[in-house]
């Protein structure tokens, strides 16, 4: 007995399936897990303005899915904002490049005294946070990859790709 072919809803055909195809575009579960792990780690980088550029470079170099990498990186940005100051504070303890207390009063006092010295001091503090991030980036990427790979494999098995339409 033949069952009638179930036609997906308009929303699934026009939004969900194309979006899923874009995010899973011809790459393996391993590459999707690497994409997810890199998106998380790059999204946590304690530096503003370079994440999209870095994601693009990595996606081109390692043939990763750029839309998925950028999406994950942007989705993690609230956590980036929460961890920005702690990265710098711990970075300054591990790499004491400057004696600087991240307080509004000290930042204001620095800018009132000499704005060039203030920018240099803040830059060095941010550099300490970046160095800490660089030290943690490799192990964190591996940890995220190991966590994401079984999830991605299971998700790709559960969500079959939509049939191609003529």
PDB file of C-alpha atoms in Angstrom:
ATOM      1  CA  UNK A   1       0.000   0.000   0.000  1.00  0.00           C
ATOM      2  CA  UNK A   2       1.407   3.340  -1.031  1.00  0.00           C
ATOM      3  CA  UNK A   3       1.452   6.171   1.458  1.00  0.00           C
ATOM      4  CA  UNK A   4       0.992   9.700   0.221  1.00  0.00           C
ATOM      5  CA  UNK A   5       4.219  11.661   0.033  1.00  0.00           C
ATOM      6  CA  UNK A   6       4.358  14.110   2.925  1.00  0.00           C
ATOM      7  CA  UNK A   7       5.257  17.537   1.592  1.00  0.00           C
ATOM      8  CA  UNK A   8       7.184  19.707   4.099  1.00  0.00           C
ATOM      9  CA  UNK A   9       5.647  23.003   5.117  1.00  0.00           C
ATOM     10  CA  UNK A  10       6.502  26.199   3.261  1.00  0.00           C
ATOM     11  CA  UNK A  11       8.613  27.428   6.211  1.00  0.00           C
ATOM     12  CA  UNK A  12      10.646  24.207   6.287  1.00  0.00           C
ATOM     13  CA  UNK A  13      11.160  24.219   2.516  1.00  0.00           C
ATOM     14  CA  UNK A  14      12.086  27.899   2.256  1.00  0.00           C
ATOM     15  CA  UNK A  15      13.866  28.581   5.573  1.00  0.00           C
ATOM     16  CA  UNK A  16      14.814  25.507   7.622  1.00  0.00           C
ATOM     17  CA  UNK A  17      16.116  23.254   4.834  1.00  0.00           C
ATOM     18  CA  UNK A  18      18.185  25.930   3.026  1.00  0.00           C
ATOM     19  CA  UNK A  19      19.644  27.078   6.360  1.00  0.00           C
ATOM     20  CA  UNK A  20      20.528  23.505   7.335  1.00  0.00           C
ATOM     21  CA  UNK A  21      22.050  22.907   3.894  1.00  0.00           C
ATOM     22  CA  UNK A  22      24.162  26.043   4.298  1.00  0.00           C
ATOM     23  CA  UNK A  23      25.457  24.926   7.696  1.00  0.00           C
ATOM     24  CA  UNK A  24      26.148  21.320   6.666  1.00  0.00           C
ATOM     25  CA  UNK A  25      27.270  22.073   3.131  1.00  0.00           C
ATOM     26  CA  UNK A  26      29.198  18.987   2.034  1.00  0.00           C
ATOM     27  CA  UNK A  27      31.490  18.637   5.028  1.00  0.00           C
ATOM     28  CA  UNK A  28      32.062  15.739   7.347  1.00  0.00           C
ATOM     29  CA  UNK A  29      30.946  15.529  10.978  1.00  0.00           C
ATOM     30  CA  UNK A  30      34.613  15.931  11.949  1.00  0.00           C
ATOM     31  CA  UNK A  31      34.902  19.207  10.024  1.00  0.00           C
ATOM     32  CA  UNK A  32      31.622  20.442  11.492  1.00  0.00           C
ATOM     33  CA  UNK A  33      32.907  19.640  14.995  1.00  0.00           C
ATOM     34  CA  UNK A  34      36.171  21.480  14.251  1.00  0.00           C
ATOM     35  CA  UNK A  35      34.115  24.376  12.912  1.00  0.00           C
ATOM     36  CA  UNK A  36      32.053  24.461  16.106  1.00  0.00           C
ATOM     37  CA  UNK A  37      35.081  24.200  18.376  1.00  0.00           C
ATOM     38  CA  UNK A  38      36.929  26.981  16.543  1.00  0.00           C
ATOM     39  CA  UNK A  39      33.798  29.141  16.574  1.00  0.00           C
ATOM     40  CA  UNK A  40      33.579  28.845  20.354  1.00  0.00           C
ATOM     41  CA  UNK A  41      37.278  29.501  20.965  1.00  0.00           C
ATOM     42  CA  UNK A  42      37.568  32.403  18.520  1.00  0.00           C
ATOM     43  CA  UNK A  43      34.353  33.848  19.911  1.00  0.00           C
ATOM     44  CA  UNK A  44      35.966  33.938  23.371  1.00  0.00           C
ATOM     45  CA  UNK A  45      39.073  35.791  22.174  1.00  0.00           C
ATOM     46  CA  UNK A  46      39.533  38.873  24.395  1.00  0.00           C
ATOM     47  CA  UNK A  47      39.916  41.260  21.497  1.00  0.00           C
ATOM     48  CA  UNK A  48      37.241  43.177  19.661  1.00  0.00           C
ATOM     49  CA  UNK A  49      36.983  43.464  15.907  1.00  0.00           C
ATOM     50  CA  UNK A  50      39.137  40.615  14.606  1.00  0.00           C
ATOM     51  CA  UNK A  51      36.903  37.588  15.052  1.00  0.00           C
ATOM     52  CA  UNK A  52      35.246  37.741  11.612  1.00  0.00           C
ATOM     53  CA  UNK A  53      38.607  38.203   9.907  1.00  0.00           C
ATOM     54  CA  UNK A  54      40.174  35.319  11.844  1.00  0.00           C
ATOM     55  CA  UNK A  55      37.165  33.055  11.162  1.00  0.00           C
ATOM     56  CA  UNK A  56      37.383  33.835   7.445  1.00  0.00           C
ATOM     57  CA  UNK A  57      41.120  33.076   7.315  1.00  0.00           C
ATOM     58  CA  UNK A  58      40.701  29.761   9.154  1.00  0.00           C
ATOM     59  CA  UNK A  59      37.683  28.738   7.069  1.00  0.00           C
ATOM     60  CA  UNK A  60      39.535  29.408   3.823  1.00  0.00           C
ATOM     61  CA  UNK A  61      42.777  27.770   4.982  1.00  0.00           C
ATOM     62  CA  UNK A  62      41.210  24.582   6.375  1.00  0.00           C
ATOM     63  CA  UNK A  63      38.160  24.419   4.049  1.00  0.00           C
ATOM     64  CA  UNK A  64      35.676  24.856   6.885  1.00  0.00           C
ATOM     65  CA  UNK A  65      32.099  26.065   6.639  1.00  0.00           C
ATOM     66  CA  UNK A  66      32.392  29.857   7.008  1.00  0.00           C
ATOM     67  CA  UNK A  67      28.681  30.581   7.671  1.00  0.00           C
ATOM     68  CA  UNK A  68      28.595  27.974  10.457  1.00  0.00           C
ATOM     69  CA  UNK A  69      31.887  29.228  11.915  1.00  0.00           C
ATOM     70  CA  UNK A  70      30.689  32.840  11.971  1.00  0.00           C
ATOM     71  CA  UNK A  71      27.290  31.867  13.381  1.00  0.00           C
ATOM     72  CA  UNK A  72      28.839  29.984  16.296  1.00  0.00           C
ATOM     73  CA  UNK A  73      31.350  32.762  16.883  1.00  0.00           C
ATOM     74  CA  UNK A  74      28.562  35.354  17.040  1.00  0.00           C
ATOM     75  CA  UNK A  75      26.331  33.163  19.214  1.00  0.00           C
ATOM     76  CA  UNK A  76      29.142  32.880  21.775  1.00  0.00           C
ATOM     77  CA  UNK A  77      29.634  36.674  21.978  1.00  0.00           C
ATOM     78  CA  UNK A  78      27.580  37.132  25.179  1.00  0.00           C
ATOM     79  CA  UNK A  79      30.001  34.752  26.878  1.00  0.00           C
ATOM     80  CA  UNK A  80      32.861  36.723  25.303  1.00  0.00           C
ATOM     81  CA  UNK A  81      31.592  39.889  26.975  1.00  0.00           C
ATOM     82  CA  UNK A  82      31.267  38.136  30.338  1.00  0.00           C
ATOM     83  CA  UNK A  83      34.795  36.681  30.155  1.00  0.00           C
ATOM     84  CA  UNK A  84      36.567  39.708  28.646  1.00  0.00           C
ATOM     85  CA  UNK A  85      37.640  41.331  31.946  1.00  0.00           C
ATOM     86  CA  UNK A  86      38.474  38.015  33.702  1.00  0.00           C
ATOM     87  CA  UNK A  87      40.754  37.062  30.788  1.00  0.00           C
ATOM     88  CA  UNK A  88      42.637  40.334  31.200  1.00  0.00           C
ATOM     89  CA  UNK A  89      42.807  40.107  35.004  1.00  0.00           C
ATOM     90  CA  UNK A  90      44.107  36.529  34.986  1.00  0.00           C
ATOM     91  CA  UNK A  91      46.360  37.351  32.037  1.00  0.00           C
ATOM     92  CA  UNK A  92      47.937  40.156  34.061  1.00  0.00           C
ATOM     93  CA  UNK A  93      48.594  37.729  36.920  1.00  0.00           C
ATOM     94  CA  UNK A  94      50.173  35.145  34.605  1.00  0.00           C
ATOM     95  CA  UNK A  95      51.956  37.665  32.328  1.00  0.00           C
ATOM     96  CA  UNK A  96      52.615  40.802  34.431  1.00  0.00           C
ATOM     97  CA  UNK A  97      53.221  43.154  31.489  1.00  0.00           C
ATOM     98  CA  UNK A  98      51.921  46.153  33.429  1.00  0.00           C
ATOM     99  CA  UNK A  99      50.691  47.006  36.892  1.00  0.00           C
ATOM    100  CA  UNK A 100      47.144  47.945  36.158  1.00  0.00           C
ATOM    101  CA  UNK A 101      43.924  47.567  38.067  1.00  0.00           C
ATOM    102  CA  UNK A 102      40.904  47.308  35.788  1.00  0.00           C
ATOM    103  CA  UNK A 103      38.749  49.813  37.571  1.00  0.00           C
ATOM    104  CA  UNK A 104      36.871  52.738  36.132  1.00  0.00           C
ATOM    105  CA  UNK A 105      38.557  55.133  38.559  1.00  0.00           C
ATOM    106  CA  UNK A 106      42.060  53.993  37.549  1.00  0.00           C
ATOM    107  CA  UNK A 107      41.235  54.148  33.845  1.00  0.00           C
ATOM    108  CA  UNK A 108      39.804  57.655  34.295  1.00  0.00           C
ATOM    109  CA  UNK A 109      42.844  58.778  36.321  1.00  0.00           C
ATOM    110  CA  UNK A 110      45.196  57.382  33.670  1.00  0.00           C
ATOM    111  CA  UNK A 111      43.427  59.263  30.887  1.00  0.00           C
ATOM    112  CA  UNK A 112      43.427  62.489  32.913  1.00  0.00           C
ATOM    113  CA  UNK A 113      47.194  62.238  33.491  1.00  0.00           C
ATOM    114  CA  UNK A 114      48.324  61.222  30.001  1.00  0.00           C
ATOM    115  CA  UNK A 115      46.104  59.631  27.378  1.00  0.00           C
ATOM    116  CA  UNK A 116      49.082  58.134  25.477  1.00  0.00           C
ATOM    117  CA  UNK A 117      50.288  56.337  28.619  1.00  0.00           C
ATOM    118  CA  UNK A 118      46.699  55.279  29.320  1.00  0.00           C
ATOM    119  CA  UNK A 119      46.320  53.722  25.860  1.00  0.00           C
ATOM    120  CA  UNK A 120      49.690  51.971  26.185  1.00  0.00           C
ATOM    121  CA  UNK A 121      48.770  50.592  29.621  1.00  0.00           C
ATOM    122  CA  UNK A 122      45.366  49.379  28.471  1.00  0.00           C
ATOM    123  CA  UNK A 123      46.926  47.879  25.346  1.00  0.00           C
ATOM    124  CA  UNK A 124      49.456  45.951  27.467  1.00  0.00           C
ATOM    125  CA  UNK A 125      46.678  44.724  29.770  1.00  0.00           C
ATOM    126  CA  UNK A 126      44.700  43.517  26.755  1.00  0.00           C
ATOM    127  CA  UNK A 127      47.857  41.873  25.386  1.00  0.00           C
ATOM    128  CA  UNK A 128      48.173  39.898  28.641  1.00  0.00           C
ATOM    129  CA  UNK A 129      44.586  38.690  28.163  1.00  0.00           C
ATOM    130  CA  UNK A 130      45.354  37.703  24.560  1.00  0.00           C
ATOM    131  CA  UNK A 131      48.453  35.776  25.660  1.00  0.00           C
ATOM    132  CA  UNK A 132      46.372  33.867  28.196  1.00  0.00           C
ATOM    133  CA  UNK A 133      43.789  33.142  25.486  1.00  0.00           C
ATOM    134  CA  UNK A 134      46.551  31.878  23.164  1.00  0.00           C
ATOM    135  CA  UNK A 135      47.808  29.499  25.861  1.00  0.00           C
ATOM    136  CA  UNK A 136      44.287  28.168  26.475  1.00  0.00           C
ATOM    137  CA  UNK A 137      43.074  28.156  22.835  1.00  0.00           C
ATOM    138  CA  UNK A 138      44.605  24.810  21.801  1.00  0.00           C
ATOM    139  CA  UNK A 139      43.412  22.728  24.754  1.00  0.00           C
ATOM    140  CA  UNK A 140      40.006  24.443  24.732  1.00  0.00           C
ATOM    141  CA  UNK A 141      39.575  23.799  20.999  1.00  0.00           C
ATOM    142  CA  UNK A 142      40.405  20.117  21.497  1.00  0.00           C
ATOM    143  CA  UNK A 143      38.023  19.862  24.469  1.00  0.00           C
ATOM    144  CA  UNK A 144      35.172  21.497  22.505  1.00  0.00           C
ATOM    145  CA  UNK A 145      35.878  19.249  19.504  1.00  0.00           C
ATOM    146  CA  UNK A 146      35.708  16.102  21.644  1.00  0.00           C
ATOM    147  CA  UNK A 147      32.402  17.282  23.139  1.00  0.00           C
ATOM    148  CA  UNK A 148      30.880  18.345  19.820  1.00  0.00           C
ATOM    149  CA  UNK A 149      31.812  15.412  17.587  1.00  0.00           C
ATOM    150  CA  UNK A 150      29.303  12.887  19.009  1.00  0.00           C
ATOM    151  CA  UNK A 151      26.610  15.571  19.093  1.00  0.00           C
ATOM    152  CA  UNK A 152      27.216  16.532  15.446  1.00  0.00           C
ATOM    153  CA  UNK A 153      27.263  12.877  14.349  1.00  0.00           C
ATOM    154  CA  UNK A 154      23.982  12.197  16.122  1.00  0.00           C
ATOM    155  CA  UNK A 155      22.380  15.391  14.813  1.00  0.00           C
ATOM    156  CA  UNK A 156      23.362  14.670  11.223  1.00  0.00           C
ATOM    157  CA  UNK A 157      21.935  11.147  11.481  1.00  0.00           C
ATOM    158  CA  UNK A 158      18.649  12.411  12.944  1.00  0.00           C
ATOM    159  CA  UNK A 159      18.160  15.210  10.428  1.00  0.00           C
ATOM    160  CA  UNK A 160      18.306  13.828   6.921  1.00  0.00           C
ATOM    161  CA  UNK A 161      19.031  16.379   4.260  1.00  0.00           C
ATOM    162  CA  UNK A 162      15.949  17.494   2.335  1.00  0.00           C
ATOM    163  CA  UNK A 163      15.456  16.035  -1.098  1.00  0.00           C
ATOM    164  CA  UNK A 164      16.701  18.105  -3.972  1.00  0.00           C
ATOM    165  CA  UNK A 165      13.977  19.820  -5.929  1.00  0.00           C
ATOM    166  CA  UNK A 166      14.129  20.114  -9.740  1.00  0.00           C
TER     167      UNK A 166
END
